[in-house]
Each structure stands twice: as structure tokens, then as C-alpha cells.
Coordinates of C-alpha atoms and ligand atoms in Angstrom, one line a residue:
X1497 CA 7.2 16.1 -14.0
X1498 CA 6.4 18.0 -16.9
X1499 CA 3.4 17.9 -19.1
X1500 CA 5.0 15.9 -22.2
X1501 CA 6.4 12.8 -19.5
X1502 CA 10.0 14.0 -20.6
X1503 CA 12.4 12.0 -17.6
X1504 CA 15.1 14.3 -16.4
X1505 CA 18.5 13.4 -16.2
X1506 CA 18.4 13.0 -13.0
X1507 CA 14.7 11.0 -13.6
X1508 CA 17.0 8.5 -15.6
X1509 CA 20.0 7.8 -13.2
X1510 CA 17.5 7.0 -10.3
X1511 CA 15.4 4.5 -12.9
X1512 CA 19.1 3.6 -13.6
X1513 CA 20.3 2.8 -10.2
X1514 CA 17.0 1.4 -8.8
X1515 CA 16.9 -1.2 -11.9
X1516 CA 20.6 -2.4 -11.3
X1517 CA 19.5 -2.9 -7.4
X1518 CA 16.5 -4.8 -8.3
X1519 CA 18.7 -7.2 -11.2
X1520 CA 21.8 -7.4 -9.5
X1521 CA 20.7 -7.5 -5.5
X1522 CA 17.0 -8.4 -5.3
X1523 CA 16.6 -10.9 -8.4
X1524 CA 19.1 -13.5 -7.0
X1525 CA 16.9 -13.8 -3.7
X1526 CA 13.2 -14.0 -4.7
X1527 CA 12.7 -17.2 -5.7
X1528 CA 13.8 -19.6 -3.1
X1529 CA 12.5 -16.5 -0.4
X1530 CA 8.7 -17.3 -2.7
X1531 CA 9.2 -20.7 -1.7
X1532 CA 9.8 -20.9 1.3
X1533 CA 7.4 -22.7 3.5
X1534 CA 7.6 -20.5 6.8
X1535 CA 7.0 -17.2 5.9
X1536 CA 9.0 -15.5 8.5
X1537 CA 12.1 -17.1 6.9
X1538 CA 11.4 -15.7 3.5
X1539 CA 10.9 -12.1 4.7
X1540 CA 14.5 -13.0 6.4
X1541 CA 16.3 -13.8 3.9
X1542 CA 15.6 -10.1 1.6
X1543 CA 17.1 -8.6 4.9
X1544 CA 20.6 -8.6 3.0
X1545 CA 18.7 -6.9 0.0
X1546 CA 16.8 -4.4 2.0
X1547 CA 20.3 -3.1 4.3
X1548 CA 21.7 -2.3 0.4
X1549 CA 18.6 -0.8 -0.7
X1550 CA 19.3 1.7 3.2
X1551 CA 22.6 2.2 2.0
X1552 CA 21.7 3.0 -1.3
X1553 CA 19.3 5.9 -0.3
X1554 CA 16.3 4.1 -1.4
X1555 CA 14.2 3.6 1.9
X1556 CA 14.9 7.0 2.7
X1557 CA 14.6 9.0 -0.9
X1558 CA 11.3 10.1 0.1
X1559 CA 12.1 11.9 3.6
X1560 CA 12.6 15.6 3.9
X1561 CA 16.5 16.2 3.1
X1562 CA 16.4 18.5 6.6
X1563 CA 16.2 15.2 8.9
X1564 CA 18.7 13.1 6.3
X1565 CA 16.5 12.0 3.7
X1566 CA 16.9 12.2 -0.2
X1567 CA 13.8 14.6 -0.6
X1568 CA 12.1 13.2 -3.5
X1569 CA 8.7 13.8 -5.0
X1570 CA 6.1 11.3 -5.7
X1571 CA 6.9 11.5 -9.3
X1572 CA 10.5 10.9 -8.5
X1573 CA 9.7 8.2 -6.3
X1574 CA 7.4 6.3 -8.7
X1575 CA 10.2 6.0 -11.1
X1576 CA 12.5 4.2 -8.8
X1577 CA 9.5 2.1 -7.1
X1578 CA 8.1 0.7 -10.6
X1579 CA 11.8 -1.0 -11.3
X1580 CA 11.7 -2.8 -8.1
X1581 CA 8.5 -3.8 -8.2
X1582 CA 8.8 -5.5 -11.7
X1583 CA 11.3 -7.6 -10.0
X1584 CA 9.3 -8.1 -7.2
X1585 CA 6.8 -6.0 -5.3
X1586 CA 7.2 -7.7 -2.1
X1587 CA 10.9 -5.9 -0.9
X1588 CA 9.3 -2.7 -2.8
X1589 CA 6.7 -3.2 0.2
X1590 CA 9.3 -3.4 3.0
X1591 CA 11.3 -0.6 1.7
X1592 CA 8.4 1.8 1.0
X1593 CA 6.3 0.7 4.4
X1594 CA 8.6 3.3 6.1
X1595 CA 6.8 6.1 4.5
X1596 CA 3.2 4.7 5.2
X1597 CA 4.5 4.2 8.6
X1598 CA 6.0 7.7 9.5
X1599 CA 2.9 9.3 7.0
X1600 CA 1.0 10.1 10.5
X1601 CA 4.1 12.1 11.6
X1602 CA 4.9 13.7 8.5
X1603 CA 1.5 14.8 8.0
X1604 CA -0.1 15.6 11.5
X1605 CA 3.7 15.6 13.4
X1606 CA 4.4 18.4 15.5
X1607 CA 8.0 20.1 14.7
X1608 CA 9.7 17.8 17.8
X1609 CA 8.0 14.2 16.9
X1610 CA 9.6 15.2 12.9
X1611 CA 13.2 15.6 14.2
X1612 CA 12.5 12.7 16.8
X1613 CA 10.7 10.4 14.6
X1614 CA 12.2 11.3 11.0
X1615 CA 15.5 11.6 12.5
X1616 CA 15.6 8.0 13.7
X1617 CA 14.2 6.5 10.2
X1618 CA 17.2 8.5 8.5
X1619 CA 20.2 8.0 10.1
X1620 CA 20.0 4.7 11.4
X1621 CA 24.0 3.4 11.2
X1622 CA 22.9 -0.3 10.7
X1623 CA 20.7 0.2 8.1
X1624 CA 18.0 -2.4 9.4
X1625 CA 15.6 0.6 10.8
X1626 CA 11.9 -0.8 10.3
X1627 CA 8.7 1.1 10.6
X1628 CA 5.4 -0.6 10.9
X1629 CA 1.6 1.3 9.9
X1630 CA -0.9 -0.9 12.2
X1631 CA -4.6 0.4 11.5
X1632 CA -6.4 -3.1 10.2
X1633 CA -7.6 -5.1 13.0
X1634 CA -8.7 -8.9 13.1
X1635 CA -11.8 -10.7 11.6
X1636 CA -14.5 -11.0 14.1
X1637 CA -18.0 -9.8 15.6
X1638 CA -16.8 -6.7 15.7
X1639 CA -14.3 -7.4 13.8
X1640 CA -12.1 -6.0 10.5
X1641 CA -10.9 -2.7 9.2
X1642 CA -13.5 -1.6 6.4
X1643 CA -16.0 0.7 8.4
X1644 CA -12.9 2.6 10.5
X1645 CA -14.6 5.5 10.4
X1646 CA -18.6 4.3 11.0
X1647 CA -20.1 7.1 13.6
X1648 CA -20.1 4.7 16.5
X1649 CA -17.9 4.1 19.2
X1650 CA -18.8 0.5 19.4
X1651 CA -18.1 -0.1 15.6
X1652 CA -14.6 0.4 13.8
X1653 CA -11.4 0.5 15.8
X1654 CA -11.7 -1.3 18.8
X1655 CA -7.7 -1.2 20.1
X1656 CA -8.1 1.4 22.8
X1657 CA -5.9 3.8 24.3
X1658 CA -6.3 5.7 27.9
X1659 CA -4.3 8.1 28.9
X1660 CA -3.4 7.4 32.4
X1661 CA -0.6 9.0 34.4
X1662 CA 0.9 11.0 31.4
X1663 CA 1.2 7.3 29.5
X1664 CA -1.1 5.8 26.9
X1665 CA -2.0 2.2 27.6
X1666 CA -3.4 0.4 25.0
X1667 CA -5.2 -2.9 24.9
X1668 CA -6.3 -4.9 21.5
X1669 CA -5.3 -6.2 18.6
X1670 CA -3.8 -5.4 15.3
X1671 CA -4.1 -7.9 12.4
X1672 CA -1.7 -7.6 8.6
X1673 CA 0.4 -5.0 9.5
X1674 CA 3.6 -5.0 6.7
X1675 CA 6.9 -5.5 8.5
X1676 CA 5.4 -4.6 12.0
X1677 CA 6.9 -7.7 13.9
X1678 CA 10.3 -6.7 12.9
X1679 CA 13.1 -8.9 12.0
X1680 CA 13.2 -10.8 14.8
X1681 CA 9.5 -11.0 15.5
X1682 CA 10.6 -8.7 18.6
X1683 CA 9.1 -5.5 16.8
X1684 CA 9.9 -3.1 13.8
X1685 CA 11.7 -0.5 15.5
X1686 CA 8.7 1.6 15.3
X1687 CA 5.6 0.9 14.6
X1688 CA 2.7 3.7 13.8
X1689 CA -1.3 2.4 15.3
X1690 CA -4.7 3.7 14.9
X1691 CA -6.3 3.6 18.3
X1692 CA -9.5 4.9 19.8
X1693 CA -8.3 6.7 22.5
X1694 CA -11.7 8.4 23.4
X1695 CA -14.2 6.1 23.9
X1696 CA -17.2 7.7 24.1
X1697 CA -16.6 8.7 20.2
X1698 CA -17.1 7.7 16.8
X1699 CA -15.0 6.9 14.4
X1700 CA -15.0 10.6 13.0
X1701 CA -13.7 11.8 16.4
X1702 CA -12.4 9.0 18.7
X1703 CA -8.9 8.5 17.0
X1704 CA -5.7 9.2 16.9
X1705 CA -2.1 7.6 16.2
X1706 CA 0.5 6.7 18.6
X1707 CA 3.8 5.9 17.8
X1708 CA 5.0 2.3 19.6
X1709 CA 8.7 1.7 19.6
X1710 CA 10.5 -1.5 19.7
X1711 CA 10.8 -2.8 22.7
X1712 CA 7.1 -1.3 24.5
X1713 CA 6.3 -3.9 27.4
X1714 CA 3.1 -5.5 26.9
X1715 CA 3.4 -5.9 22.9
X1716 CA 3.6 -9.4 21.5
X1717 CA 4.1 -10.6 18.1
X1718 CA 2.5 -13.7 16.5
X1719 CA 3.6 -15.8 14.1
X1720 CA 3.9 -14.3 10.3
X1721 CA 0.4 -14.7 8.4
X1722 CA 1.0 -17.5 5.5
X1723 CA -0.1 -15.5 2.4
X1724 CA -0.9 -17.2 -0.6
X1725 CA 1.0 -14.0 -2.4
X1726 CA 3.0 -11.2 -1.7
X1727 CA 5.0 -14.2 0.3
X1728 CA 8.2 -12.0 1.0
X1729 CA 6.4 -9.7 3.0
X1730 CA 5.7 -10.3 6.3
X1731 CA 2.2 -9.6 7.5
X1732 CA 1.7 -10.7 11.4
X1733 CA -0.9 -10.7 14.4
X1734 CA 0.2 -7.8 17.0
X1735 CA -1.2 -7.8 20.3
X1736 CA -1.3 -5.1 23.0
X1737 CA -2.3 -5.6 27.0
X1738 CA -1.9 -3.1 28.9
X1739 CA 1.2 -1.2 26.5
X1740 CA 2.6 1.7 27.8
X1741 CA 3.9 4.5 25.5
X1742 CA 4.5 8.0 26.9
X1743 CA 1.7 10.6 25.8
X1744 CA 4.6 12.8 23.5
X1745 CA 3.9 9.9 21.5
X1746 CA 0.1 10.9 20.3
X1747 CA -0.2 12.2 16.9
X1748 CA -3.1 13.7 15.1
X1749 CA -5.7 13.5 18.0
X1750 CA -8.8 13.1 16.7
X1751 CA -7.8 13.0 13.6
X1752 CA -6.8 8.9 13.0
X1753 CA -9.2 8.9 10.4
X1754 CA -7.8 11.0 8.5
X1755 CA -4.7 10.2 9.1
X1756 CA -5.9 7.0 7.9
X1757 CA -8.0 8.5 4.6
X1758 CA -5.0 10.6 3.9
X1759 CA -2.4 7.6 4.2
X1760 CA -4.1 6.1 1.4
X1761 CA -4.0 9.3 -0.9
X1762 CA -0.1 9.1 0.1
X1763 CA 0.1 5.7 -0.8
X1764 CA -2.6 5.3 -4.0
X1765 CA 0.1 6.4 -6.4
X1766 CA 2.5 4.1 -5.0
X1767 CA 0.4 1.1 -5.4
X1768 CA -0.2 2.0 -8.7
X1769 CA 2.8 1.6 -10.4
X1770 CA 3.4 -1.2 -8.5
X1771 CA 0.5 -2.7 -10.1
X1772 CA 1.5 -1.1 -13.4
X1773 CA 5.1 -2.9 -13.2
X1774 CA 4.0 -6.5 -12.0
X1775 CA 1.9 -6.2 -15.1
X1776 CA 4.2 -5.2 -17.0
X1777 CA 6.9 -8.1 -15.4
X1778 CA 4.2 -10.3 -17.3
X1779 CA 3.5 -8.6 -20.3
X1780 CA 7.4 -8.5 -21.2
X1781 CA 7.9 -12.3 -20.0
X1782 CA 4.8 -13.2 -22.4
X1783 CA 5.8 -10.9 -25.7
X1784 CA 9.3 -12.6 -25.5
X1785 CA 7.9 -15.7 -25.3
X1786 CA 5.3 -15.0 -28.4
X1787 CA 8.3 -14.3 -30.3
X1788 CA 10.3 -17.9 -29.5
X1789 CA 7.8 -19.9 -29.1
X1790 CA 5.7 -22.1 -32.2
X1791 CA 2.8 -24.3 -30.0
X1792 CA 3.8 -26.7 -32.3
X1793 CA 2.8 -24.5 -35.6
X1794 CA 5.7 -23.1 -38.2
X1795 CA 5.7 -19.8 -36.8
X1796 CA 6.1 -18.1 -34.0
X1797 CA 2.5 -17.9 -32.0
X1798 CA 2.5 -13.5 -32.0
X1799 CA 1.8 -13.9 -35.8
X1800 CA -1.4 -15.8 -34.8
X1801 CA -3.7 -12.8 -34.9
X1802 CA -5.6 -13.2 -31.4
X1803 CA -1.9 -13.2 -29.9
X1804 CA -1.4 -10.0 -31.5
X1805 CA -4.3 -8.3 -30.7
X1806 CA -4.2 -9.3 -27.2
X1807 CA -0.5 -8.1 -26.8
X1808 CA -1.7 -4.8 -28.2
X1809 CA -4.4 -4.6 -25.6
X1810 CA -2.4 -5.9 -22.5
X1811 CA 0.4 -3.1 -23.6
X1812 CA -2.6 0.0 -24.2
X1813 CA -3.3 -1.1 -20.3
X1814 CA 0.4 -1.2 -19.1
X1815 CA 0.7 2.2 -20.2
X1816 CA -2.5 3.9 -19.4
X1817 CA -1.8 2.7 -15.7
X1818 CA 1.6 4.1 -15.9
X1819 CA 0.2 7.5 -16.8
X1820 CA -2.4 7.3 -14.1
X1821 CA -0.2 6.7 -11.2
X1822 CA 2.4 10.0 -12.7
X1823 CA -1.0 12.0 -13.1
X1824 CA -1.8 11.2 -9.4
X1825 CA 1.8 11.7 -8.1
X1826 CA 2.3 14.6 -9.8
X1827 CA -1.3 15.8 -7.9
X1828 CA 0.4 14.8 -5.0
X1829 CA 3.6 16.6 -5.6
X1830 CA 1.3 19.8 -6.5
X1831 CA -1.5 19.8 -3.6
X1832 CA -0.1 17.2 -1.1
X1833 CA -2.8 14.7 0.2
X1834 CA -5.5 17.3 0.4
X1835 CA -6.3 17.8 -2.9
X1836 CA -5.3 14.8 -4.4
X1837 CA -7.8 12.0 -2.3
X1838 CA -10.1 11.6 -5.6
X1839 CA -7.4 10.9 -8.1
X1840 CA -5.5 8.6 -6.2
X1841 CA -8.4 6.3 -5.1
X1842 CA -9.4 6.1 -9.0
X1843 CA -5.6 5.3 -9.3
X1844 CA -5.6 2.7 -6.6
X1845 CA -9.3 1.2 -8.0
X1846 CA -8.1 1.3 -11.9
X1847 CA -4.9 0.1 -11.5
X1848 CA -4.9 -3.0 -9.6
X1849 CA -8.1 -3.9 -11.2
X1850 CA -7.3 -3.5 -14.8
X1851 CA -3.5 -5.2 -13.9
X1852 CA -5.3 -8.5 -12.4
X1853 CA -7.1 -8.8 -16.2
X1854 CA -3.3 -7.6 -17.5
X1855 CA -1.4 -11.0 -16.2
X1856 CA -4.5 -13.4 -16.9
X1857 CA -4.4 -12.1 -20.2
X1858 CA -0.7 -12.8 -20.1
X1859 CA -1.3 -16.6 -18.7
X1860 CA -4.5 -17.1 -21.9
X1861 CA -1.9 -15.7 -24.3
X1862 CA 1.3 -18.4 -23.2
X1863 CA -1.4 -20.5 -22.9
X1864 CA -0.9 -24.0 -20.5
X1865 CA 2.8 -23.3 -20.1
X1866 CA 2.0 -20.2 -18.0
X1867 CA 0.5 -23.0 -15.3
X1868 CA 3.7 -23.9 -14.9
X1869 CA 4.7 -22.5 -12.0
X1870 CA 8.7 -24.6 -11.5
X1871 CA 9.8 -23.0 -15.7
X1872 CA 7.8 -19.8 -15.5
X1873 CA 7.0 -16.9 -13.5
X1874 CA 3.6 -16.0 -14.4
X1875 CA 2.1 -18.1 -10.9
X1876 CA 4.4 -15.8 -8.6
X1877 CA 2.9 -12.8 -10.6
X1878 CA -0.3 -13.3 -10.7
X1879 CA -0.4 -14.3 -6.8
X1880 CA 1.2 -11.1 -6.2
X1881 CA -1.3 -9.4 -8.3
X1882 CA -4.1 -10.7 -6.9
X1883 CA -3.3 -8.8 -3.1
X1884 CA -3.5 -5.1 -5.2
X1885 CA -7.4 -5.0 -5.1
X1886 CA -7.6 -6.3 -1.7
X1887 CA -5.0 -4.8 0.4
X1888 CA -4.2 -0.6 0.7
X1889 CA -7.2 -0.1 1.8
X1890 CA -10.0 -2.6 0.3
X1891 CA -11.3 -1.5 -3.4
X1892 CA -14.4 -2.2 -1.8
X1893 CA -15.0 -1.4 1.9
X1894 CA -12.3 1.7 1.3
X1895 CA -11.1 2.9 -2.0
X1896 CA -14.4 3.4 -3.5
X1897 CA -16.2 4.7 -0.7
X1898 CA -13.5 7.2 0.0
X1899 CA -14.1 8.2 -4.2
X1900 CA -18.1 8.0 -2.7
X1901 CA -17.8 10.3 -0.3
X1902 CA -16.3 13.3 -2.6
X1903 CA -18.4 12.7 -5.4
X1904 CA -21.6 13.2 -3.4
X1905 CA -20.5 16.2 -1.8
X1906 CA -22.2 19.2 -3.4
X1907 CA -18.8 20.8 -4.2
X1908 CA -17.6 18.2 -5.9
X1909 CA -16.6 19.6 -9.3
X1910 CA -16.1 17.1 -12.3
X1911 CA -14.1 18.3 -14.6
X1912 CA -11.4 19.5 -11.6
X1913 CA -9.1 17.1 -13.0
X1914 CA -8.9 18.1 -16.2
X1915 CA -8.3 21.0 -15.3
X1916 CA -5.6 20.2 -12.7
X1917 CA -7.5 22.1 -9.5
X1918 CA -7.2 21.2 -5.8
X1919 CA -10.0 19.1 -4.6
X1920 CA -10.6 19.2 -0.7
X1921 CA -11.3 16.1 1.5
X1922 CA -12.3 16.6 4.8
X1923 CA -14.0 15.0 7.6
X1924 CA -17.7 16.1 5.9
X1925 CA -16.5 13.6 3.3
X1926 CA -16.1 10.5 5.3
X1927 CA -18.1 7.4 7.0
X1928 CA -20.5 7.1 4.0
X1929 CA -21.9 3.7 3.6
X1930 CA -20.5 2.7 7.1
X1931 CA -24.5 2.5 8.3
X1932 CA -26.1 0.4 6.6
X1933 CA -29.8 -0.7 6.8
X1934 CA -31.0 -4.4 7.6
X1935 CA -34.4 -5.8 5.6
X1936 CA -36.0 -6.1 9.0
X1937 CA -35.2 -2.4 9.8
X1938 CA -36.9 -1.5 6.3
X1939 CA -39.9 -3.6 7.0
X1940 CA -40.3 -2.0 11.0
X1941 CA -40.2 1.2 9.5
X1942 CA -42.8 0.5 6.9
X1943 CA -45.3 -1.4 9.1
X1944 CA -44.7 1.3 12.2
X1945 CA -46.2 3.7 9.0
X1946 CA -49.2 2.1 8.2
Ligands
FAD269 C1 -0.1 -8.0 1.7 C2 -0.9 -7.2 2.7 C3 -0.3 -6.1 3.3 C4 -1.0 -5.4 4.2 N1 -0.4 -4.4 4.9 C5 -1.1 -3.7 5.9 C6 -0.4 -2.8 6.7 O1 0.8 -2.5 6.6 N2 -1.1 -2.2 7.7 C7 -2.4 -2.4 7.9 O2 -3.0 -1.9 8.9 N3 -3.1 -3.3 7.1 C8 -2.5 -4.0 6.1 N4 -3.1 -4.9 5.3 C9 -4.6 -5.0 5.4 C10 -5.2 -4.1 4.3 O3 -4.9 -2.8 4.3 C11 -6.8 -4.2 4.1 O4 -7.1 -3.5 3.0 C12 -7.6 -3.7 5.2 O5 -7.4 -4.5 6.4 C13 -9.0 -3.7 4.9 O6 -9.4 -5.0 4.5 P1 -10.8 -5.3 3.9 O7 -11.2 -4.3 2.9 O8 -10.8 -6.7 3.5 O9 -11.7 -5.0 5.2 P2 -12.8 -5.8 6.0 O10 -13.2 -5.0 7.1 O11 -12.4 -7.2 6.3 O12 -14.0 -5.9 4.9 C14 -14.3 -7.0 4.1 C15 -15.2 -6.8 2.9 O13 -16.5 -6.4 3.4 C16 -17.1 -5.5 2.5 N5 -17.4 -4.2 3.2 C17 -17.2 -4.0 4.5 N6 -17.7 -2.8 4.8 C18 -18.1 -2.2 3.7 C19 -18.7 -0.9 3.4 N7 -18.9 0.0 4.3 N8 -19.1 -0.7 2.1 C20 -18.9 -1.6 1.2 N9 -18.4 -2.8 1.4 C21 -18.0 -3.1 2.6 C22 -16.1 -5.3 1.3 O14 -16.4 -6.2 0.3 C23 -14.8 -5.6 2.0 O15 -13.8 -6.1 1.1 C24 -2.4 -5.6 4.4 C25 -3.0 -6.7 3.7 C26 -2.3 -7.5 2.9 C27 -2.9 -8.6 2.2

């Protein structure tokens, strides 16, 4: 991507073909797959979208052209992914969940697990080749995903993993996982999972990845979460007694937390634009409809100042997103995940922030008619929208405190940005604000002073 945002000609025949999928293949299915009551038949029915979209090179553009990939950048990637997205995000999600997925293995594989693992995802002759990424874990006491990396073994990741007899047998429970449960709710043909597989460890130490093919006794799949948004994706319950995988399986020992950290560089970019184009999905819907429509005045409502204004300001956010997301793919495309943790995290925080305000703007602008939810699309947009904060790694238990933990490192350098410099995120850099400190605590400390 060069400096002045000029697309290739190449840049313009992928934004080409990935906008003709999205109209001509995806469009058709997304509303009656929205409404559909049971979830698991919604993500069912984008299955005829998502073999096309395998065919097409699109759920493997991203993969290194030595294992049968398309070997695209981020940059490259983005372009295609925000024209899907402004169609709809969800079978963006299922497509792109392959690279989340196989992220570990890319990142942290040895040379074997690439052509093994990568091999698979590439060449796949029916073109319905799944891979899950299973780190979040249920609500409870312990409980949830936030504090994955807190310093003690008995907080953050509780699915285990021992290695007994040259196998890995893991017991626990994985909750949200995108396209995990498979087609068939028998399992994605892989699936990548965050386990603790020493259990005397924190989470800085204690984890790694393993790698759980379809098919692994002692995995079962429960029903499809019901999601208020993001409906087409299917989000499920995975649980594990006693599964066996073989040990050639582990990736990045000791390392899960970073795998983990450094998945969400990979994918802050990514979640971005696809922010970016919902908002924009809304923002195009809502100027048309400015332009057409009188609210019972002589004129159309966009020559009502306050429409205007607001259009201007929901567009200035549109495209400063836009830019965001290229700067941090292009950061990506430069330094790979280890240099590029700040900017995508600000990326991940700004854009699905600012793109939440972007479609409520949208819905004050139409005005009632946006509530509408059987004439207009704004309530499938803004239910989609309202998962981008949330999801990816929470804005608050995740995104921010990766940003955190750089900024209060003393090497931290401001202006690095600006000037387009690495910046290095290591293991120094994580499990801030995973202890926290109770009143009670405060107060023992203060009266044990007196
Ligand atoms: C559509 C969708 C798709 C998803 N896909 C996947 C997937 O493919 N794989 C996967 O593993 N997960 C997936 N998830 C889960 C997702 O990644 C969540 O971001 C992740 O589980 C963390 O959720 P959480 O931030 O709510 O964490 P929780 O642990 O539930 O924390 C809840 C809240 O507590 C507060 N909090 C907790 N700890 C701290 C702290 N240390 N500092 C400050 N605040 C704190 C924050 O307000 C935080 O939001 C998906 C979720 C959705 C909705």
C-alpha cells in the first residue's frame, strides 16, 4: 500500500470480485438466514455461499502461496474483507475464522505442523474445510476469558491439558468459539485451543495451543449460542473429557498467551474494516434515503441542515476508520504481529467504538422508520454492530489493557507511529490489571500499618 492510498490494479479486481460475491452470492441468503429462529440453521444455510467463496480463493487468499494459498497481505486482504462485510459481516466471520484459527500455526508452527496444518486448510477438494480458534471459556466462579494471562495458575484458563503417554488429554470447557462445532455440530475440521497444559503455572507461562481435529473422542458440541446479532455465525459450547490429541499437535508451548495477544494484533485490522463497512452499509442506506425521502415536508429531509451536518459527520468517521485499519495492516504487512500490537488494539478500540455511534447516527437521521426492522435494514446492522466492542478480545478486559501494558513500559516511544517504527510486545508487557485489589485488602493493609 503506498503512502497516497492509490489501489493497484490488481487492489481493484479483488475489491471487484469480492463485491460481485457479496451481491450476487451472499445478498440473496442473509435475510431469511437473520431470521431464522434456530441459529444452527441460519449458519446452515450460508454454507452454499461459503463453498463459492473456497472456490473463489477467498478463505484461502491470506495463506502462504507455498502450501496453496493466494499469499495476500493485510492490506490486500482488507480490501476484499470490507465488501463482504458491507453485505454482511457474519459469512465475512466464517470465511476469515480460518486465519484466526491456523494464526497459532502460522506464527509459532514448526516447519512440519505448516505443511500439515496449512496444507489441509488449502487444498481441501470439497471446499467445506472449517477451522475453529477456542480460547474464551464460560461464565462462572472462575469463570470467563478477560484475565487469560493473570499470574496465577488458578485464575485464567482453566481447560487443562497433561501429557500422558505421548498424548495430550484435555478436560474443560470452551465457550463462543466462531464456527468451532462445524457444519454438522460434529466439529470444524480443526479447531485451534488455548489450554494450560502446565499446571503449576501462570498465565504468562502455563500455556500453549493444541490443534483438535474433527473427529477427537471425548469432544462434544452443544447447541449453537442464540445471539441477539452477528445471527449467521455460529458461536457454540465445546466440551472436552478426557480428549486425546497426539503431542505433534502442541504449538507454541508456553507461549498461548501470546499466541493469544498476538492473534488479536493479526486480527485488529480485520475487525476494523469490518466495523468500518457495516457503518458504512448504514451510512449509504441512510444518505439515499435523505435524498427520497420528504417526512412529510416539500423537500427532501438532507436539505434540512441537521441532516446534513450529521451525514457529513457520520462520512468524516467512515473514512477515518477506513484509514486506520490500512494504517494498521499496512504495520502488519511491514513488522508482522510484533511491532504492530499498539496500532492494531487502537484500531480494534476506535473502530468499533466510533462505528456503534456511526449506525445510531444513521437510525436519529431516518428517524422512526429506521425502527422498522421488516422495510429497513438498519435493526440487522446495528445488532451486528453492537458485537464489534465486545467480541475480538473485549475493548475492556483485552484491547485496552493490551494498549496498557505497552504504554507503561518505559520504552514505549510515542511518536513511533508517526514515524512508522517497530514497536515490540513481549511477555514484560502483559497481565497488567489482571490483579486487582479488593477495599478490604486496602483497609488490612492500612490498619496492619498503624
Ligand atoms: C460473535 C462472537 C464471536 C466470537 N468468536 C470467538 C472465537 O472465535 N473464539 C473465542 O475464543 N472467543 C470468541 N468470542 C468471545 C470473545 O472473543 C470475547 O471477547 C472474549 O470471550 C472475552 O470476553 P469478555 O471481554 O466479555 O471477557 P470476560 O472475561 O467475560 O469479562 C467481562 C468484563 O469484565 C471486565 N473485566 C474483566 N477483567 C478485566 C480486567 N482485567 N480489566 C478491566 N476490565 C475487566 C470487562 O468489562 C469485561 O468486558 C466471540 C464472541 C462473540 C460475541
Amino acid at each position: 500500500m503506498p503512502i497516497d492510498f492509490t489501489l493497484t490494479p490488481e487492489q481493484k479486481a479483488l475489491q471487484k470480485l469480492a463485491r460481485e460475491f457479496a451481491q450476487d452470492i451472499v445478498q440473496p441468503l442473509v435475510r431469511a438466514a437473520d431470521a431464522e429462529p434456530d441459529p444452527q440453521k441460519g449458519f446452515q444455510m450460508m454454507k452454499p455461499a461459503y463453498e463459492q467463496a473456497y472456490e473463489l480463493g477467498l478463505v484461502t487468499a491470506g495463506f502462504p502461496r507455498e502450501f496453496g494459498g493466494g499469499g495476500l497481505g493485510m492490506t490486500d486482504l482488507l480490501i476484499a474483507h470490507e465488501e463482504i462485510c458491507a453485505v454482511d459481516c457474519g459469512i465475512a466471520f466464517i470465511i476469515g475464522v480460518q486465519g484466526l484459527g491456523l494464526f497459532p500455526v502460522m506464527a509459532y508452527g514448526t516447519a512440519e505442523q505448516k505443511k500439515r496444518f496449512l496444507g489441509e486448510a488449502c487444498n481441501d477438494p470439497t471446499h467445506t474445510y472449517q477451522c475453529g480458534y477456542a480460547i474464551s471459556e464460560p461464565a462462572g466462579m472462575p469463570g470467563g476469558t478477560a484475565n487469560f494471562d493473570h499470574p496465577s495458575p488458578q485464575a485464567g484458563i482453566q481447560t487443562t491439558a497433561d501429557l500422558v503417554n505421548g498424548e495430550y488429554v484435555i478436560n474443560g470447557r470452551k465457550f463462543w468459539p466462531t464456527s468451532s462445532a462445524g457444519w454438522d455440530m460434529k466439529g470444524a475440521t480443526m479447531n485451534s485451543v488455548v489450554v494450560r497444559t502446565d499446571r503449576t503455572k501462570g498465565g504468562l507461562e502455563g500455556l500453549s495451543v493444541l490443534m483438535v481435529p474433527r473427529g477427537t473422542p471425548g469432544v462434544r458440541y452443544e447447541p449453537n449460542i442464540d445471539k441477539m446479532g452477528m445471527r449467521i455465525n455460529q458461536n457454540c459450547d465445546i466440551v472436552y473429557e478426557n480428549a486425546r490429541v497426539p503431542a505433534e499437535n502442541l504449538v507454541g508451548p508456553g507461549n498461548g498467551e501470546l499466541v493469544v495477544n498476538n492473534g488479536f494484533t493479526f486480527t485488529g485490522p480485520w475487525i476494523g474494516i469490518a466495523a468500518t463497512a457495516v457503518a458504512r452499509a448504514a451510512y449509504e442506506y441512510v444518505l439515499k434515503w435523505s435524498k427520497t425521502y420528504t417526512a412529510g415536508g416539500t423537500d427532501p429531509i438532507i436539505y434540512h441542515q441537521n441532516v446534513g451536518y450529521m451525514l457529513g459527520d457520520i462520512a468524516m468517521r467512515v473514512e477515518a476508520c477506513r484509514y486506520l485499519s490500512w494504517k494498521a495492516a499496512h504495520y502488519l504487512d511491514t513488522y508482522g504481529f510484533d511491532g504492530a500490537q499498539g496500532l492494531s488494539a487502537m484500531t480494534k478500540v476506535f473502530t468499533s467504538e466510533t462505528c456503534v455511534q456511526v449506525v445510531y447516527d444513521c437510525m436519529r437521521v431516518m428517524g422512526c422508520n429506521a425502527y422498522d426492522r421488516a422495510a429497513h435494514p438498519l435493526d440487522k446492522l446495528m445488532r451486528d454492530m453492537l458485537g464489534f466492542p465486545i467480541f475480538d478480545g473485549g475493548n475492556m478486559g483485552m484491547q485496552r489493557r493490551r494498549l496498557w501494558g505497552l504504554m507503561a513500559d518505559e520504552r514505549f516511544d510515542p511518536r513511533a507511529y508517526a514515524n512508522c517504527d517497530r514497536v515490540h510486545f513481549g511477555k514484560e508487557n502483559e497481565g497488567i490489571g489482571t490483579v486487582t485489589t479488593r477495599p478490604e485488602a486496602v483497609r488490612e493493609l492500612a490498619t496492619a500499618g498503624r
